[in-house]
PDB file of C-alpha atoms in Angstrom:
ATOM      1  CA  MET A 423      40.587 -11.783-127.135  1.00 64.00           C
ATOM      2  CA  SER A 424      39.613  -8.136-127.677  1.00 62.00           C
ATOM      3  CA  LYS A 425      41.558  -5.155-126.335  1.00 59.00           C
ATOM      4  CA  VAL A 426      39.165  -2.814-124.553  1.00 56.00           C
ATOM      5  CA  ASN A 427      41.341   0.044-123.331  1.00 64.00           C
ATOM      6  CA  SER A 428      44.850   0.881-122.163  1.00 66.00           C
ATOM      7  CA  SER A 429      46.661   3.812-120.633  1.00 72.00           C
ATOM      8  CA  THR A 430      50.411   4.242-120.131  1.00 70.00           C
ATOM      9  CA  THR A 431      52.286   6.777-118.039  1.00 72.00           C
ATOM     10  CA  LEU A 432      55.964   7.114-117.218  1.00 71.00           C
ATOM     11  CA  ASP A 433      55.781   4.723-114.269  1.00 74.00           C
ATOM     12  CA  SER A 434      52.639   2.581-114.713  1.00 80.00           C
ATOM     13  CA  THR A 435      50.434   0.924-117.315  1.00 85.00           C
ATOM     14  CA  GLU A 436      46.815  -0.204-117.191  1.00 88.00           C
ATOM     15  CA  LEU A 437      45.514  -2.710-119.718  1.00 89.00           C
ATOM     16  CA  TYR A 438      41.995  -4.072-120.116  1.00 88.00           C
ATOM     17  CA  LEU A 439      41.185  -7.160-122.175  1.00 91.00           C
ATOM     18  CA  LYS A 440      37.874  -8.955-122.600  1.00 91.00           C
ATOM     19  CA  LYS A 441      36.944 -12.510-123.602  1.00 91.00           C
ATOM     20  CA  VAL A 442      33.976 -14.895-123.437  1.00 91.00           C
ATOM     21  CA  LEU A 443      34.669 -18.340-121.938  1.00 92.00           C
ATOM     22  CA  PRO A 444      32.365 -21.375-122.022  1.00 90.00           C
ATOM     23  CA  GLY A 445      30.944 -22.662-118.766  1.00 90.00           C
ATOM     24  CA  SER A 446      29.060 -21.396-115.768  1.00 91.00           C
ATOM     25  CA  ILE A 447      30.486 -18.573-113.694  1.00 92.00           C
ATOM     26  CA  ASP A 448      31.400 -20.917-110.809  1.00 91.00           C
ATOM     27  CA  ASP A 449      33.282 -23.363-113.058  1.00 91.00           C
ATOM     28  CA  VAL A 450      35.032 -20.556-114.942  1.00 92.00           C
ATOM     29  CA  ARG A 451      36.092 -18.969-111.650  1.00 93.00           C
ATOM     30  CA  LEU A 452      37.766 -22.188-110.445  1.00 92.00           C
ATOM     31  CA  GLN A 453      39.383 -22.828-113.841  1.00 91.00           C
ATOM     32  CA  LEU A 454      40.810 -19.294-114.026  1.00 93.00           C
ATOM     33  CA  MET A 455      42.254 -19.479-110.526  1.00 93.00           C
ATOM     34  CA  ASP A 456      44.033 -22.715-111.450  1.00 90.00           C
ATOM     35  CA  ALA A 457      45.334 -21.074-114.641  1.00 91.00           C
ATOM     36  CA  LEU A 458      46.579 -18.007-112.745  1.00 92.00           C
ATOM     37  CA  GLU A 459      48.542 -20.180-110.333  1.00 90.00           C
ATOM     38  CA  THR A 460      49.953 -22.126-113.278  1.00 88.00           C
ATOM     39  CA  VAL A 461      51.527 -19.001-114.802  1.00 90.00           C
ATOM     40  CA  GLY A 462      52.915 -17.885-111.443  1.00 89.00           C
ATOM     41  CA  TYR A 463      50.302 -15.635-109.824  1.00 94.00           C
ATOM     42  CA  ASP A 464      49.439 -15.671-106.133  1.00 93.00           C
ATOM     43  CA  ILE A 465      45.683 -15.546-105.538  1.00 94.00           C
ATOM     44  CA  ILE A 466      44.944 -12.942-102.882  1.00 93.00           C
ATOM     45  CA  GLU A 467      41.199 -12.588-103.476  1.00 92.00           C
ATOM     46  CA  GLU A 468      38.621 -14.937-104.986  1.00 90.00           C
ATOM     47  CA  GLU A 469      35.298 -13.108-104.725  1.00 87.00           C
ATOM     48  CA  PRO A 470      33.669 -10.993-106.022  1.00 89.00           C
ATOM     49  CA  HIS A 471      36.651 -10.597-108.385  1.00 93.00           C
ATOM     50  CA  ILE A 472      39.727 -12.774-108.761  1.00 94.00           C
ATOM     51  CA  VAL A 473      42.829 -10.787-107.812  1.00 95.00           C
ATOM     52  CA  GLY A 474      46.301 -12.188-108.453  1.00 95.00           C
ATOM     53  CA  ARG A 475      49.742 -10.656-107.943  1.00 94.00           C
ATOM     54  CA  ARG A 476      53.264 -11.377-109.084  1.00 92.00           C
ATOM     55  CA  GLY A 477      56.490  -9.942-107.710  1.00 90.00           C
ATOM     56  CA  ASN A 478      59.645  -8.775-109.476  1.00 90.00           C
ATOM     57  CA  HIS A 479      61.997 -11.375-110.916  1.00 87.00           C
ATOM     58  CA  GLY A 480      65.654 -11.127-111.830  1.00 83.00           C
ATOM     59  CA  TRP A 481      66.848  -7.696-112.959  1.00 82.00           C
ATOM     60  CA  ALA A 482      63.358  -6.231-112.685  1.00 85.00           C
ATOM     61  CA  SER A 483      63.983  -5.270-109.059  1.00 83.00           C
ATOM     62  CA  SER A 484      66.665  -2.874-110.369  1.00 82.00           C
ATOM     63  CA  VAL A 485      64.477  -1.741-113.306  1.00 81.00           C
ATOM     64  CA  ALA A 486      67.085  -3.231-115.629  1.00 81.00           C
ATOM     65  CA  SER A 487      65.114  -6.080-117.238  1.00 87.00           C
ATOM     66  CA  ALA A 488      63.828  -5.875-120.805  1.00 88.00           C
ATOM     67  CA  ASN A 489      61.296  -8.662-120.205  1.00 90.00           C
ATOM     68  CA  VAL A 490      57.933  -7.224-119.200  1.00 90.00           C
ATOM     69  CA  LEU A 491      56.948 -10.515-117.513  1.00 91.00           C
ATOM     70  CA  ASP A 492      59.756  -9.999-114.954  1.00 91.00           C
ATOM     71  CA  TYR A 493      58.062  -6.931-113.470  1.00 91.00           C
ATOM     72  CA  ALA A 494      55.549  -6.931-110.636  1.00 92.00           C
ATOM     73  CA  ARG A 495      51.948  -6.671-111.729  1.00 92.00           C
ATOM     74  CA  THR A 496      48.437  -7.065-110.386  1.00 94.00           C
ATOM     75  CA  LEU A 497      45.738  -8.818-112.387  1.00 94.00           C
ATOM     76  CA  THR A 498      42.060  -8.411-111.542  1.00 95.00           C
ATOM     77  CA  VAL A 499      39.713 -10.800-113.344  1.00 95.00           C
ATOM     78  CA  ARG A 500      36.070  -9.689-113.432  1.00 94.00           C
ATOM     79  CA  LEU A 501      33.407 -12.270-114.273  1.00 95.00           C
ATOM     80  CA  LYS A 502      29.924 -11.605-115.617  1.00 93.00           C
ATOM     81  CA  PRO A 503      27.518 -14.424-116.514  1.00 93.00           C
ATOM     82  CA  ILE A 504      25.980 -14.245-119.978  1.00 93.00           C
ATOM     83  CA  ASN A 505      23.886 -17.398-119.645  1.00 90.00           C
ATOM     84  CA  ASP A 506      24.172 -20.822-118.032  1.00 87.00           C
ATOM     85  CA  SER A 507      26.869 -21.969-120.490  1.00 88.00           C
ATOM     86  CA  SER A 508      29.028 -18.870-121.093  1.00 92.00           C
ATOM     87  CA  THR A 509      30.726 -16.188-119.001  1.00 93.00           C
ATOM     88  CA  SER A 510      32.221 -12.815-119.928  1.00 93.00           C
ATOM     89  CA  VAL A 511      35.735 -12.347-118.505  1.00 94.00           C
ATOM     90  CA  THR A 512      37.631  -9.047-118.253  1.00 94.00           C
ATOM     91  CA  PHE A 513      41.378  -9.031-117.530  1.00 95.00           C
ATOM     92  CA  ASP A 514      42.435  -5.814-115.780  1.00 94.00           C
ATOM     93  CA  TYR A 515      46.246  -5.416-115.586  1.00 94.00           C
ATOM     94  CA  MET A 516      48.119  -2.898-113.457  1.00 92.00           C
ATOM     95  CA  ILE A 517      51.878  -2.851-114.112  1.00 91.00           C
ATOM     96  CA  ARG A 518      54.292  -0.467-112.397  1.00 84.00           C
ATOM     97  CA  ARG A 519      56.326   0.160-115.526  1.00 83.00           C
ATOM     98  CA  HIS A 520      56.192   2.070-118.779  1.00 84.00           C
ATOM     99  CA  MET A 521      55.358  -0.332-121.612  1.00 85.00           C
ATOM    100  CA  SER A 522      55.883  -0.275-125.359  1.00 86.00           C
ATOM    101  CA  LYS A 523      53.534  -1.667-127.984  1.00 87.00           C
ATOM    102  CA  GLY A 524      55.537  -4.880-128.055  1.00 89.00           C
ATOM    103  CA  ASP A 525      55.108  -5.233-124.286  1.00 90.00           C
ATOM    104  CA  HIS A 526      51.358  -4.749-124.728  1.00 90.00           C
ATOM    105  CA  ARG A 527      51.305  -7.723-127.084  1.00 91.00           C
ATOM    106  CA  ILE A 528      53.135  -9.872-124.527  1.00 93.00           C
ATOM    107  CA  ILE A 529      50.630  -9.002-121.789  1.00 93.00           C
ATOM    108  CA  ALA A 530      47.756  -9.716-124.191  1.00 92.00           C
ATOM    109  CA  GLN A 531      49.376 -13.079-124.967  1.00 92.00           C
ATOM    110  CA  GLU A 532      49.561 -13.853-121.248  1.00 94.00           C
ATOM    111  CA  ALA A 533      45.817 -13.199-120.941  1.00 93.00           C
ATOM    112  CA  LYS A 534      45.234 -15.528-123.913  1.00 92.00           C
ATOM    113  CA  THR A 535      47.427 -18.158-122.265  1.00 92.00           C
ATOM    114  CA  ILE A 536      45.457 -17.952-119.016  1.00 93.00           C
ATOM    115  CA  ALA A 537      42.176 -18.299-120.917  1.00 91.00           C
ATOM    116  CA  SER A 538      43.525 -21.228-122.952  1.00 89.00           C
ATOM    117  CA  ILE A 539      44.827 -23.084-119.889  1.00 89.00           C
ATOM    118  CA  SER A 540      41.499 -22.605-118.119  1.00 87.00           C
ATOM    119  CA  ARG A 541      39.682 -24.292-121.020  1.00 83.00           C
ATOM    120  CA  ASN A 542      42.172 -27.101-121.715  1.00 74.00           C
ATOM    121  CA  GLN A 543      42.869 -29.033-118.532  1.00 60.00           C
ATOM    122  CA  SER A 544      42.825 -32.528-119.981  1.00 53.00           C
ATOM    123  CA  ILE A 545      45.338 -35.089-118.734  1.00 53.00           C
ATOM    124  CA  GLU A 546      47.377 -37.116-121.198  1.00 56.00           C
ATOM    125  CA  THR A 547      47.648 -40.871-120.729  1.00 61.00           C
ATOM    126  CA  VAL A 548      51.175 -41.220-122.152  1.00 64.00           C
ATOM    127  CA  CYS A 549      54.161 -39.169-120.978  1.00 69.00           C
ATOM    128  CA  SER A 550      55.701 -37.167-123.830  1.00 60.00           C
ATOM    129  CA  VAL A 551      59.185 -37.368-122.233  1.00 60.00           C
ATOM    130  CA  CYS A 552      59.687 -41.020-121.282  1.00 72.00           C
ATOM    131  CA  GLU A 553      56.637 -42.446-123.110  1.00 63.00           C
ATOM    132  CA  THR A 554      55.390 -44.177-119.969  1.00 68.00           C
ATOM    133  CA  GLU A 555      51.673 -44.894-119.871  1.00 66.00           C
ATOM    134  CA  SER A 556      49.748 -43.468-116.932  1.00 66.00           C
ATOM    135  CA  THR A 557      47.285 -45.830-115.269  1.00 62.00           C
ATOM    136  CA  ASP A 558      45.535 -43.252-113.058  1.00 62.00           C
ATOM    137  CA  ASP A 559      44.438 -39.606-113.120  1.00 59.00           C
ATOM    138  CA  SER A 560      47.775 -38.210-111.887  1.00 63.00           C
ATOM    139  CA  ARG A 561      48.847 -34.873-113.403  1.00 61.00           C
ATOM    140  CA  PHE A 562      52.549 -35.864-113.362  1.00 65.00           C
ATOM    141  CA  CYS A 563      54.441 -38.864-114.707  1.00 73.00           C
ATOM    142  CA  ARG A 564      55.267 -41.305-111.922  1.00 70.00           C
ATOM    143  CA  LYS A 565      58.516 -42.318-113.641  1.00 70.00           C
ATOM    144  CA  CYS A 566      60.204 -39.045-114.679  1.00 75.00           C
ATOM    145  CA  GLY A 567      57.981 -36.437-113.002  1.00 66.00           C
ATOM    146  CA  ALA A 568      57.107 -34.586-116.218  1.00 65.00           C
ATOM    147  CA  PRO A 569      53.655 -32.931-116.314  1.00 63.00           C
ATOM    148  CA  LEU A 570      50.972 -34.843-118.202  1.00 61.00           C
ATOM    149  CA  THR A 571      48.856 -31.787-118.972  1.00 62.00           C
ATOM    150  CA  SER A 572      48.996 -29.537-122.030  1.00 61.00           C
ATOM    151  CA  GLU A 573      49.296 -26.368-119.934  1.00 66.00           C
ATOM    152  CA  GLN A 574      53.099 -26.423-119.988  1.00 73.00           C
ATOM    153  CA  ALA A 575      53.096 -25.998-123.770  1.00 78.00           C
ATOM    154  CA  GLU A 576      51.011 -22.826-123.438  1.00 84.00           C
ATOM    155  CA  VAL A 577      53.352 -21.430-120.785  1.00 86.00           C
ATOM    156  CA  GLU A 578      56.391 -22.269-122.927  1.00 86.00           C
ATOM    157  CA  VAL A 579      54.959 -20.363-125.909  1.00 88.00           C
ATOM    158  CA  LEU A 580      54.442 -17.329-123.670  1.00 91.00           C
ATOM    159  CA  ARG A 581      58.019 -17.565-122.376  1.00 90.00           C
ATOM    160  CA  LEU A 582      59.462 -17.752-125.895  1.00 90.00           C
ATOM    161  CA  MET A 583      57.484 -14.714-127.040  1.00 92.00           C
ATOM    162  CA  ALA A 584      58.561 -12.711-123.985  1.00 91.00           C
ATOM    163  CA  GLU A 585      62.234 -13.650-124.418  1.00 90.00           C
ATOM    164  CA  ALA A 586      62.121 -12.747-128.121  1.00 90.00           C
ATOM    165  CA  GLN A 587      60.558  -9.364-127.357  1.00 91.00           C
ATOM    166  CA  ALA A 588      63.121  -8.703-124.613  1.00 90.00           C
ATOM    167  CA  GLY A 589      65.971  -9.590-126.971  1.00 90.00           C
ATOM    168  CA  LYS A 590      64.575  -7.237-129.599  1.00 90.00           C
ATOM    169  CA  THR A 591      64.323  -4.425-127.052  1.00 90.00           C
ATOM    170  CA  SER A 592      67.906  -4.930-125.881  1.00 90.00           C
ATOM    171  CA  MET A 593      69.239  -4.976-129.455  1.00 91.00           C
ATOM    172  CA  THR A 594      67.293  -1.810-130.293  1.00 91.00           C
ATOM    173  CA  ILE A 595      68.693   0.042-127.280  1.00 91.00           C
ATOM    174  CA  SER A 596      72.178  -1.174-128.184  1.00 93.00           C
ATOM    175  CA  LEU A 597      71.845   0.136-131.735  1.00 92.00           C
ATOM    176  CA  VAL A 598      70.415   3.476-130.599  1.00 92.00           C
ATOM    177  CA  SER A 599      73.324   3.901-128.177  1.00 91.00           C
ATOM    178  CA  LEU A 600      75.981   2.760-130.643  1.00 92.00           C
ATOM    179  CA  ILE A 601      75.262   5.155-133.530  1.00 93.00           C
ATOM    180  CA  PRO A 602      75.477   8.517-131.664  1.00 92.00           C
ATOM    181  CA  SER A 603      78.453   7.332-129.591  1.00 93.00           C
ATOM    182  CA  ALA A 604      80.400   6.334-132.693  1.00 93.00           C
ATOM    183  CA  LEU A 605      79.510   9.603-134.438  1.00 94.00           C
ATOM    184  CA  LEU A 606      80.603  11.608-131.401  1.00 93.00           C
ATOM    185  CA  LEU A 607      84.011   9.932-131.342  1.00 92.00           C
ATOM    186  CA  LEU A 608      84.518  10.388-135.090  1.00 93.00           C
ATOM    187  CA  VAL A 609      83.506  14.048-135.052  1.00 92.00           C
ATOM    188  CA  THR A 610      85.741  14.719-132.045  1.00 92.00           C
ATOM    189  CA  PHE A 611      88.679  13.058-133.802  1.00 90.00           C
ATOM    190  CA  PHE A 612      88.310  15.099-137.022  1.00 90.00           C
ATOM    191  CA  LEU A 613      87.638  18.385-135.251  1.00 89.00           C
ATOM    192  CA  ASN A 614      90.638  17.879-133.005  1.00 87.00           C
ATOM    193  CA  ASN A 615      92.914  17.249-136.011  1.00 88.00           C
ATOM    194  CA  ALA A 616      91.580  20.370-137.705  1.00 85.00           C
ATOM    195  CA  ASP A 617      92.006  22.457-134.531  1.00 83.00           C
ATOM    196  CA  LEU A 618      88.314  23.391-134.658  1.00 85.00           C
ATOM    197  CA  ILE A 619      87.543  22.370-131.072  1.00 84.00           C
ATOM    198  CA  LYS A 620      88.885  23.491-127.744  1.00 87.00           C
ATOM    199  CA  PRO A 621      91.436  21.051-126.302  1.00 87.00           C
ATOM    200  CA  LYS A 622      89.640  21.052-122.962  1.00 88.00           C
ATOM    201  CA  LEU A 623      86.478  19.578-124.563  1.00 89.00           C
ATOM    202  CA  VAL A 624      88.241  16.665-126.285  1.00 90.00           C
ATOM    203  CA  PRO A 625      88.594  14.466-123.137  1.00 91.00           C
ATOM    204  CA  LEU A 626      84.957  15.134-122.223  1.00 93.00           C
ATOM    205  CA  PHE A 627      83.668  14.076-125.655  1.00 92.00           C
ATOM    206  CA  ILE A 628      85.924  11.019-125.645  1.00 93.00           C
ATOM    207  CA  ILE A 629      84.603   9.969-122.224  1.00 94.00           C
ATOM    208  CA  LEU A 630      80.985  10.418-123.357  1.00 94.00           C
ATOM    209  CA  GLY A 631      81.551   8.502-126.577  1.00 93.00           C
ATOM    210  CA  THR A 632      83.392   5.688-124.819  1.00 94.00           C
ATOM    211  CA  ALA A 633      80.660   5.383-122.192  1.00 94.00           C
ATOM    212  CA  GLY A 634      78.062   5.155-124.944  1.00 92.00           C
ATOM    213  CA  MET A 635      80.038   2.462-126.734  1.00 93.00           C
ATOM    214  CA  ILE A 636      80.420   0.449-123.526  1.00 94.00           C
ATOM    215  CA  SER A 637      76.699   0.677-122.757  1.00 92.00           C
ATOM    216  CA  SER A 638      75.945  -0.395-126.324  1.00 92.00           C
ATOM    217  CA  ILE A 639      78.115  -3.469-125.895  1.00 93.00           C
ATOM    218  CA  VAL A 640      76.447  -4.283-122.561  1.00 91.00           C
ATOM    219  CA  PHE A 641      72.934  -4.072-124.050  1.00 90.00           C
ATOM    220  CA  ALA A 642      74.071  -6.166-127.023  1.00 90.00           C
ATOM    221  CA  LEU A 643      75.290  -8.847-124.616  1.00 90.00           C
ATOM    222  CA  PHE A 644      71.956  -8.732-122.778  1.00 87.00           C
ATOM    223  CA  GLY A 645      70.155  -9.148-126.099  1.00 86.00           C
ATOM    224  CA  TRP A 646      72.399 -12.038-127.107  1.00 87.00           C
ATOM    225  CA  ASN A 647      71.754 -13.716-123.767  1.00 85.00           C
ATOM    226  CA  ARG A 648      67.994 -13.339-124.288  1.00 83.00           C
ATOM    227  CA  LEU A 649      68.197 -14.921-127.709  1.00 81.00           C
ATOM    228  CA  ARG A 650      70.334 -17.741-126.318  1.00 82.00           C
ATOM    229  CA  ARG A 651      67.764 -18.404-123.626  1.00 78.00           C
ATOM    230  CA  LEU A 652      65.102 -18.931-126.279  1.00 76.00           C
ATOM    231  CA  LEU A 653      66.447 -22.462-126.732  1.00 72.00           C
ATOM    232  CA  GLY A 654      66.931 -23.029-123.030  1.00 66.00           C
ATOM    233  CA  ILE A 655      64.715 -24.967-120.659  1.00 57.00           C
ATOM    234  CA  SER A 656      62.325 -22.969-118.554  1.00 55.00           C
ATOM    235  CA  GLU A 657      62.431 -23.239-114.791  1.00 54.00           C
ATOM    236  CA  ALA A 658      60.126 -25.873-113.380  1.00 50.00           C
ATOM    237  CA  ARG A 659      57.264 -24.492-111.315  1.00 53.00           C
ATOM    238  CA  GLU A 660      56.081 -26.056-108.109  1.00 55.00           C
ATOM    239  CA  PRO A 661      52.869 -28.030-108.669  1.00 54.00           C
ATOM    240  CA  HIS A 662      49.740 -26.738-106.976  1.00 57.00           C
ATOM    241  CA  ALA A 663      46.584 -28.518-105.949  1.00 56.00           C
ATOM    242  CA  PRO A 664      43.966 -27.840-108.645  1.00 60.00           C
ATOM    243  CA  ARG A 665      40.676 -26.297-107.552  1.00 61.00           C
ATOM    244  CA  TYR A 666      38.804 -27.597-110.587  1.00 59.00           C
ATOM    245  CA  SER A 667      39.025 -31.082-112.073  1.00 58.00           C
ATOM    246  CA  PRO A 668      37.219 -31.998-115.283  1.00 58.00           C
ATOM    247  CA  PRO A 669      34.601 -34.734-114.845  1.00 57.00           C
ATOM    248  CA  ALA A 670      35.922 -38.201-115.650  1.00 54.00           C
ATOM    249  CA  ILE A 671      34.263 -41.581-116.131  1.00 50.00           C
ATOM    250  CA  ASP A 672      35.060 -44.133-113.462  1.00 52.00           C
ATOM    251  CA  LYS A 673      36.758 -47.014-115.222  1.00 48.00           C
ATOM    252  CA  LYS A 674      35.832 -49.421-112.407  1.00 53.00           C
ATOM    253  CA  ASP A 675      32.123 -48.702-112.594  1.00 50.00           C
ATOM    254  CA  VAL A 676      30.884 -51.403-114.976  1.00 47.00           C
ATOM    255  CA  ARG A 677      27.324 -50.168-114.684  1.00 52.00           C
ATOM    256  CA  GLU A 678      28.244 -47.254-116.920  1.00 54.00           C
ATOM    257  CA  LEU A 679      29.249 -49.615-119.726  1.00 54.00           C
ATOM    258  CA  PRO A 680      26.746 -50.312-122.498  1.00 57.00           C
ATOM    259  CA  PRO A 681      24.790 -53.615-122.214  1.00 58.00           C
ATOM    260  CA  GLN A 682      26.272 -56.643-123.850  1.00 55.00           C
ATOM    261  CA  THR A 683      24.824 -57.674-127.196  1.00 54.00           C
ATOM    262  CA  THR A 684      24.341 -61.156-128.691  1.00 55.00           C
ATOM    263  CA  ARG A 685      25.197 -60.115-132.221  1.00 57.00           C
ATOM    264  CA  PRO A 686      27.710 -62.383-133.963  1.00 54.00           C
ATOM    265  CA  ALA A 687      31.286 -61.182-134.163  1.00 52.00           C
ATOM    266  CA  SER A 688      31.385 -61.879-137.906  1.00 54.00           C
ATOM    267  CA  VAL A 689      28.894 -61.148-140.662  1.00 53.00           C
ATOM    268  CA  THR A 690      29.299 -64.705-141.970  1.00 56.00           C
ATOM    269  CA  GLU A 691      28.737 -66.376-138.627  1.00 51.00           C
ATOM    270  CA  GLY A 692      25.395 -68.176-138.426  1.00 52.00           C
ATOM    271  CA  THR A 693      24.441 -67.695-142.088  1.00 55.00           C
ATOM    272  CA  THR A 694      23.909 -71.450-142.549  1.00 55.00           C
ATOM    273  CA  ASN A 695      20.852 -71.173-140.340  1.00 55.00           C
ATOM    274  CA  LEU A 696      19.077 -69.589-143.270  1.00 53.00           C
ATOM    275  CA  LEU A 697      18.924 -72.979-145.067  1.00 52.00           C
ATOM    276  CA  ASP A 698      16.018 -75.329-144.628  1.00 55.00           C
ATOM    277  CA  GLU A 699      16.709 -77.728-141.765  1.00 58.00           C
ATOM    278  CA  ASP A 700      14.744 -80.541-143.441  1.00 60.00           C
ATOM    279  CA  LEU A 701      16.840 -80.196-146.572  1.00 56.00           C
ATOM    280  CA  LEU A 702      20.000 -80.385-144.538  1.00 57.00           C
ATOM    281  CA  GLU A 703      18.875 -83.549-142.758  1.00 64.00           C
ATOM    282  CA  ARG A 704      17.838 -85.175-146.042  1.00 62.00           C
ATOM    283  CA  ARG A 705      21.180 -84.423-147.654  1.00 59.00           C
ATOM    284  CA  GLU A 706      23.027 -85.829-144.685  1.00 59.00           C
ATOM    285  CA  LYS A 707      21.089 -89.114-144.907  1.00 61.00           C
ATOM    286  CA  GLU A 708      21.521 -89.568-148.671  1.00 61.00           C
ATOM    287  CA  LYS A 709      24.308 -91.851-149.760  1.00 59.00           C
ATOM    288  CA  ILE A 710      26.847 -90.573-152.206  1.00 60.00           C
ATOM    289  CA  PRO A 711      27.530 -93.132-155.026  1.00 62.00           C
ATOM    290  CA  VAL A 712      31.152 -94.139-155.206  1.00 57.00           C
ATOM    291  CA  SER A 713      32.566 -96.287-158.056  1.00 59.00           C
ATOM    292  CA  ASN A 714      34.426 -99.457-157.118  1.00 60.00           C
ATOM    293  CA  LYS A 715      36.481 -99.421-160.293  1.00 58.00           C
ATOM    294  CA  ARG A 716      39.962 -98.059-160.215  1.00 58.00           C
ATOM    295  CA  VAL A 717      41.394 -96.080-163.050  1.00 57.00           C
ATOM    296  CA  THR A 718      44.843 -97.381-163.923  1.00 57.00           C
ATOM    297  CA  ASN A 719      45.427 -95.695-167.254  1.00 59.00           C
ATOM    298  CA  ASP A 720      49.040 -95.000-168.026  1.00 55.00           C
ATOM    299  CA  LEU A 721      50.157 -91.470-167.848  1.00 50.00           C
ATOM    300  CA  ASP A 722      51.042 -89.782-171.151  1.00 49.00           C
TER     301      ASP A 722
END
C-alpha cells in the first residue's frame, strides 16, 4: 500500500492510497464491495467507481470521540485494469474531521484491511470456537454461529489498532491539560501567600485550574476505557450476502476425480511374479526328504 497524497484542514481530511490487486477488474470490483460491507460501509454506487459511506458512531456525533473510525467518512474506490490478471486500485477517503498522523495510519490500515479481505475469502472447514467440522460451504458455524472465514481476524486487528490510537490520544490530551492546570494552581497559591496578586483574580485562577484538572481526569478516564476495551469483544456485525464467491470443486462430481489406477498398494505386493513359473511348479512337485529316525539323545 502506497500513500499517494493527503490534505488536512480544520474540519476535513482527504487521503489517497493506491494498491495493485490480483484478478480481473470485474472480480476485483465484486471482492472489494464484499470487503467494504464487511468493515461496515454501505455501498451507494457500484459503477464506474465504488462509493461507500459510513455514519457517525458513539461519541463521534458530538465530536467527542478520539477514535477516527467512529467518524462519518466517504470512501471512493477507483479501479483501473493493468492487464487480465491485475488491477490498480485507488482508495479516496473524505473524512469530515481534522486528523493527526496517527489517525492517518489508522485509515491506511483500514485500506489495507479492505484489500486483504478482498483477496482472502476462503472458508475454513473447522470452527475455531467450538471445533465443529463444517460439511458444506456455509460461511458460519451451524452449531455456535461463529464465522468460518478469516475476515474477522483482519477486522479485529483494525479495531485493536484504532482503540490503541484513541487511548493514546486521550492520554496525551489528559497530560497536556493536567500540567498547565496544576502549574496555574501552584502559582496562584504562592502568589496569593506573598500578596503579589490581586485578591479578585484568585477565585478566577482557581476556577480555571480546577476546570483544567477535572477535564484532565475525564480524558484520562476515556483513555483508560479505551485501553480496557482493547481486550473486549467486538460487536458482531450482521452477515451480508456475498457478491463474489471463490470457485470451489464440487465434491459430488466424481467425474472430476482422477482415474483409478491398478498399481499395487505396496511395493512388495506381486514381486513373486518375477520368478520363473516353471521353477516354481518344479519345486512344488519335488519331495522333501524327511528322516524316519528320531533323535532321543539325553539333554546335557
